[in-house]
mmCIF file of C-alpha atoms in Angstrom:
data_model
loop_
_atom_site.group_PDB
_atom_site.id
_atom_site.type_symbol
_atom_site.label_atom_id
_atom_site.label_comp_id
_atom_site.label_asym_id
_atom_site.label_seq_id
_atom_site.Cartn_x
_atom_site.Cartn_y
_atom_site.Cartn_z
ATOM 1 C CA UNK A 4 122.572 86.508 192.241
ATOM 2 C CA UNK A 5 124.625 89.401 193.604
ATOM 3 C CA UNK A 6 121.525 91.624 193.778
ATOM 4 C CA UNK A 7 119.615 89.008 195.821
ATOM 5 C CA UNK A 8 122.566 88.717 198.199
ATOM 6 C CA UNK A 9 122.764 92.529 198.489
ATOM 7 C CA UNK A 10 119.051 92.872 199.252
ATOM 8 C CA UNK A 11 119.204 90.069 201.841
ATOM 9 C CA UNK A 12 122.244 91.702 203.489
ATOM 10 C CA UNK A 13 120.527 95.117 203.664
ATOM 11 C CA UNK A 14 117.366 93.589 205.173
ATOM 12 C CA UNK A 15 119.339 91.614 207.743
ATOM 13 C CA UNK A 16 121.474 94.643 208.637
ATOM 14 C CA UNK A 17 118.418 96.872 209.110
ATOM 15 C CA UNK A 18 116.729 94.277 211.371
ATOM 16 C CA UNK A 19 119.858 93.834 213.493
ATOM 17 C CA UNK A 20 120.551 97.573 213.753
ATOM 18 C CA UNK A 21 116.900 98.350 214.599
ATOM 19 C CA UNK A 22 116.812 95.707 217.325
ATOM 20 C CA UNK A 23 120.126 97.051 218.680
ATOM 21 C CA UNK A 24 118.633 100.562 218.865
ATOM 22 C CA UNK A 25 115.566 99.216 220.636
ATOM 23 C CA UNK A 26 117.681 97.244 223.145
ATOM 24 C CA UNK A 27 119.819 100.276 223.904
ATOM 25 C CA UNK A 28 116.712 102.373 224.470
ATOM 26 C CA UNK A 29 117.604 104.784 221.681
ATOM 27 C CA UNK A 30 114.168 104.796 220.009
ATOM 28 C CA UNK A 31 111.457 106.150 222.286
ATOM 29 C CA UNK A 32 107.982 107.520 221.748
ATOM 30 C CA UNK A 33 109.258 110.920 222.786
ATOM 31 C CA UNK A 34 111.977 110.839 220.127
ATOM 32 C CA UNK A 35 109.626 109.574 217.427
ATOM 33 C CA UNK A 36 106.594 111.783 218.123
ATOM 34 C CA UNK A 37 107.777 114.800 220.092
ATOM 35 C CA UNK A 38 111.217 115.586 218.723
ATOM 36 C CA UNK A 39 112.502 116.380 215.252
ATOM 37 C CA UNK A 40 115.068 113.545 215.387
ATOM 38 C CA UNK A 41 113.212 111.249 212.962
ATOM 39 C CA UNK A 42 111.502 113.961 210.918
ATOM 40 C CA UNK A 43 112.253 113.996 207.221
ATOM 41 C CA UNK A 44 114.176 116.898 205.805
ATOM 42 C CA UNK A 45 112.718 118.820 202.900
ATOM 43 C CA UNK A 46 113.274 121.925 200.892
ATOM 44 C CA UNK A 47 110.622 124.619 201.058
ATOM 45 C CA UNK A 48 110.171 127.872 199.234
ATOM 46 C CA UNK A 49 110.902 126.640 195.731
ATOM 47 C CA UNK A 50 108.641 125.595 192.867
ATOM 48 C CA UNK A 51 109.914 123.195 190.246
ATOM 49 C CA UNK A 52 109.260 124.168 186.646
ATOM 50 C CA UNK A 53 107.876 121.774 184.040
ATOM 51 C CA UNK A 54 111.148 121.551 182.102
ATOM 52 C CA UNK A 55 112.720 119.722 185.068
ATOM 53 C CA UNK A 56 115.934 121.755 184.880
ATOM 54 C CA UNK A 57 114.761 124.983 186.530
ATOM 55 C CA UNK A 58 113.010 126.065 189.707
ATOM 56 C CA UNK A 59 111.621 129.363 190.957
ATOM 57 C CA UNK A 60 111.803 131.126 194.270
ATOM 58 C CA UNK A 61 110.084 134.168 195.760
ATOM 59 C CA UNK A 62 112.693 136.579 197.100
ATOM 60 C CA UNK A 63 112.619 140.072 198.516
ATOM 61 C CA UNK A 64 115.074 142.879 199.040
ATOM 62 C CA UNK A 65 114.837 146.587 199.722
ATOM 63 C CA UNK A 66 116.280 147.665 196.388
ATOM 64 C CA UNK A 67 114.322 145.218 194.178
ATOM 65 C CA UNK A 68 111.106 144.687 196.142
ATOM 66 C CA UNK A 69 109.791 141.140 195.804
ATOM 67 C CA UNK A 70 110.794 139.047 192.811
ATOM 68 C CA UNK A 71 110.051 135.660 191.348
ATOM 69 C CA UNK A 72 113.466 134.353 190.323
ATOM 70 C CA UNK A 73 114.232 131.409 188.044
ATOM 71 C CA UNK A 74 117.258 129.229 188.943
ATOM 72 C CA UNK A 75 119.056 126.306 187.334
ATOM 73 C CA UNK A 76 119.012 123.027 189.277
ATOM 74 C CA UNK A 77 122.369 122.050 187.788
ATOM 75 C CA UNK A 78 124.321 125.165 188.766
ATOM 76 C CA UNK A 79 122.106 126.737 191.427
ATOM 77 C CA UNK A 80 122.646 130.071 189.683
ATOM 78 C CA UNK A 81 120.038 132.681 188.842
ATOM 79 C CA UNK A 82 118.821 132.405 185.254
ATOM 80 C CA UNK A 83 116.370 135.318 185.133
ATOM 81 C CA UNK A 84 113.870 137.386 187.088
ATOM 82 C CA UNK A 85 110.408 136.325 185.890
ATOM 83 C CA UNK A 86 108.444 139.042 187.681
ATOM 84 C CA UNK A 87 109.179 141.919 190.025
ATOM 85 C CA UNK A 88 106.800 143.837 192.273
ATOM 86 C CA UNK A 89 108.491 147.141 191.382
ATOM 87 C CA UNK A 90 108.045 146.665 187.637
ATOM 88 C CA UNK A 91 104.600 145.155 188.069
ATOM 89 C CA UNK A 92 102.953 147.617 190.455
ATOM 90 C CA UNK A 93 105.136 150.755 190.425
ATOM 91 C CA UNK A 94 104.341 150.888 194.140
ATOM 92 C CA UNK A 95 107.008 149.957 196.690
ATOM 93 C CA UNK A 96 104.399 149.077 199.327
ATOM 94 C CA UNK A 97 102.869 146.246 197.246
ATOM 95 C CA UNK A 98 104.744 142.981 197.458
ATOM 96 C CA UNK A 99 104.293 139.612 195.814
ATOM 97 C CA UNK A 100 103.193 137.289 198.632
ATOM 98 C CA UNK A 101 102.681 134.101 196.632
ATOM 99 C CA UNK A 102 102.359 132.920 193.053
ATOM 100 C CA UNK A 103 101.354 129.984 190.885
ATOM 101 C CA UNK A 104 101.895 129.193 187.221
ATOM 102 C CA UNK A 105 99.377 128.346 184.523
ATOM 103 C CA UNK A 106 99.860 124.896 182.967
ATOM 104 C CA UNK A 107 101.958 126.304 180.095
ATOM 105 C CA UNK A 108 103.895 128.590 182.496
ATOM 106 C CA UNK A 109 103.155 131.639 180.329
ATOM 107 C CA UNK A 110 100.989 133.278 183.007
ATOM 108 C CA UNK A 111 101.308 133.605 186.766
ATOM 109 C CA UNK A 112 98.664 134.217 189.396
ATOM 110 C CA UNK A 113 100.205 136.790 191.760
ATOM 111 C CA UNK A 114 98.838 137.170 195.310
ATOM 112 C CA UNK A 115 99.109 140.545 197.094
ATOM 113 C CA UNK A 116 97.596 142.419 200.051
ATOM 114 C CA UNK A 117 96.381 139.341 201.932
ATOM 115 C CA UNK A 118 94.085 139.668 204.930
ATOM 116 C CA UNK A 119 93.782 136.781 207.366
ATOM 117 C CA UNK A 120 90.347 135.327 208.088
ATOM 118 C CA UNK A 121 91.167 132.410 210.386
ATOM 119 C CA UNK A 122 94.295 130.273 210.719
ATOM 120 C CA UNK A 123 95.034 129.216 207.121
ATOM 121 C CA UNK A 124 92.241 131.086 205.349
ATOM 122 C CA UNK A 125 92.628 134.552 203.860
ATOM 123 C CA UNK A 126 91.436 136.946 201.195
ATOM 124 C CA UNK A 127 93.784 138.692 198.802
ATOM 125 C CA UNK A 128 94.020 140.744 195.649
ATOM 126 C CA UNK A 129 95.213 138.683 192.702
ATOM 127 C CA UNK A 130 96.886 139.794 189.509
ATOM 128 C CA UNK A 131 97.600 137.890 186.328
ATOM 129 C CA UNK A 132 101.177 138.359 185.127
ATOM 130 C CA UNK A 133 101.384 137.649 181.409
ATOM 131 C CA UNK A 134 104.953 136.682 180.537
ATOM 132 C CA UNK A 135 104.454 137.191 176.789
ATOM 133 C CA UNK A 136 102.895 140.667 177.111
ATOM 134 C CA UNK A 137 105.083 141.532 180.130
ATOM 135 C CA UNK A 138 102.242 143.090 182.110
ATOM 136 C CA UNK A 139 100.069 142.534 185.163
ATOM 137 C CA UNK A 140 96.305 142.887 185.129
ATOM 138 C CA UNK A 141 93.944 142.579 188.104
ATOM 139 C CA UNK A 142 92.121 139.256 188.222
ATOM 140 C CA UNK A 143 88.879 140.984 189.220
ATOM 141 C CA UNK A 144 87.407 144.344 190.142
ATOM 142 C CA UNK A 145 88.937 145.027 193.579
ATOM 143 C CA UNK A 146 86.127 147.440 194.496
ATOM 144 C CA UNK A 147 83.820 144.403 194.764
ATOM 145 C CA UNK A 148 86.055 142.846 197.426
ATOM 146 C CA UNK A 149 89.052 140.595 197.697
ATOM 147 C CA UNK A 150 89.229 137.053 196.349
ATOM 148 C CA UNK A 151 89.991 133.653 197.843
ATOM 149 C CA UNK A 152 91.253 130.307 196.559
ATOM 150 C CA UNK A 153 92.110 131.526 193.057
ATOM 151 C CA UNK A 154 93.204 128.749 190.669
ATOM 152 C CA UNK A 155 93.991 128.506 186.953
ATOM 153 C CA UNK A 156 91.931 126.209 184.752
ATOM 154 C CA UNK A 157 93.914 123.430 183.033
ATOM 155 C CA UNK A 158 93.916 125.463 179.799
ATOM 156 C CA UNK A 159 95.160 128.601 181.580
ATOM 157 C CA UNK A 160 92.606 130.954 180.018
ATOM 158 C CA UNK A 161 90.211 130.919 183.001
ATOM 159 C CA UNK A 162 90.678 131.482 186.718
ATOM 160 C CA UNK A 163 88.150 130.339 189.316
ATOM 161 C CA UNK A 164 87.962 132.158 192.644
ATOM 162 C CA UNK A 165 85.686 132.776 195.619
ATOM 163 C CA UNK A 166 84.325 136.155 196.716
ATOM 164 C CA UNK A 167 81.680 136.584 199.440
ATOM 165 C CA UNK A 168 81.379 132.770 199.604
ATOM 166 C CA UNK A 169 80.291 132.558 195.957
ATOM 167 C CA UNK A 170 82.252 131.038 193.082
ATOM 168 C CA UNK A 171 83.307 133.204 190.156
ATOM 169 C CA UNK A 172 85.114 132.476 186.903
ATOM 170 C CA UNK A 173 87.267 135.096 185.250
ATOM 171 C CA UNK A 174 87.872 134.752 181.501
ATOM 172 C CA UNK A 175 91.373 136.118 180.974
ATOM 173 C CA UNK A 176 91.051 136.487 177.215
ATOM 174 C CA UNK A 177 87.870 138.597 177.224
ATOM 175 C CA UNK A 178 88.389 140.121 180.706
ATOM 176 C CA UNK A 179 84.912 139.008 181.802
ATOM 177 C CA UNK A 180 83.866 137.794 185.232
ATOM 178 C CA UNK A 181 80.979 135.332 185.614
ATOM 179 C CA UNK A 182 79.315 134.537 188.929
ATOM 180 C CA UNK A 183 78.594 130.794 189.158
ATOM 181 C CA UNK A 184 76.858 130.531 192.556
ATOM 182 C CA UNK A 185 74.531 133.033 194.237
ATOM 183 C CA UNK A 186 73.737 131.446 197.614
ATOM 184 C CA UNK A 187 76.989 132.091 199.478
ATOM 185 C CA UNK A 188 76.566 133.025 203.145
ATOM 186 C CA UNK A 189 79.071 133.883 205.851
ATOM 187 C CA UNK A 190 80.006 130.897 208.079
ATOM 188 C CA UNK A 191 77.903 128.411 206.080
ATOM 189 C CA UNK A 192 78.711 125.747 203.543
#
């Protein structure tokens, strides 16, 4: 009975307070659509891990280069550095620009050296960081060109990507690249 009363009170209060705002002229189209006043707040730049108690963040500094750092949700403290551009590439000019995990979180797809195409589209060089073997290997032969839209398969042993508007699949276990489509053309679907 108390829960029904509580719900009814909350509904009534929200109706009364909303109508009061409207009467006072506090809610306007400008405030709703053209200002940030009613925009939701969110946290960006972190990726939650599957265990639900950790998250990762991409950070950079002059002394460490770019790093993918694992944090604890409970304490907010750094747990470990999962990958570092300095240890991965041995080249201070290469930085980790973005990353994604395989389903089992044992491998990461590392994006570097991106080149913009148009607005949100780009090409990049991708590396596979193997947590178990503690090494980075190129996703594909970079002499053939950069890749786009690289994604792990659900099993994590394959990565699909686009190069020259054709789809390729890279087998991470055997280090083989297979071209799936052959009709890719610039500026065509």
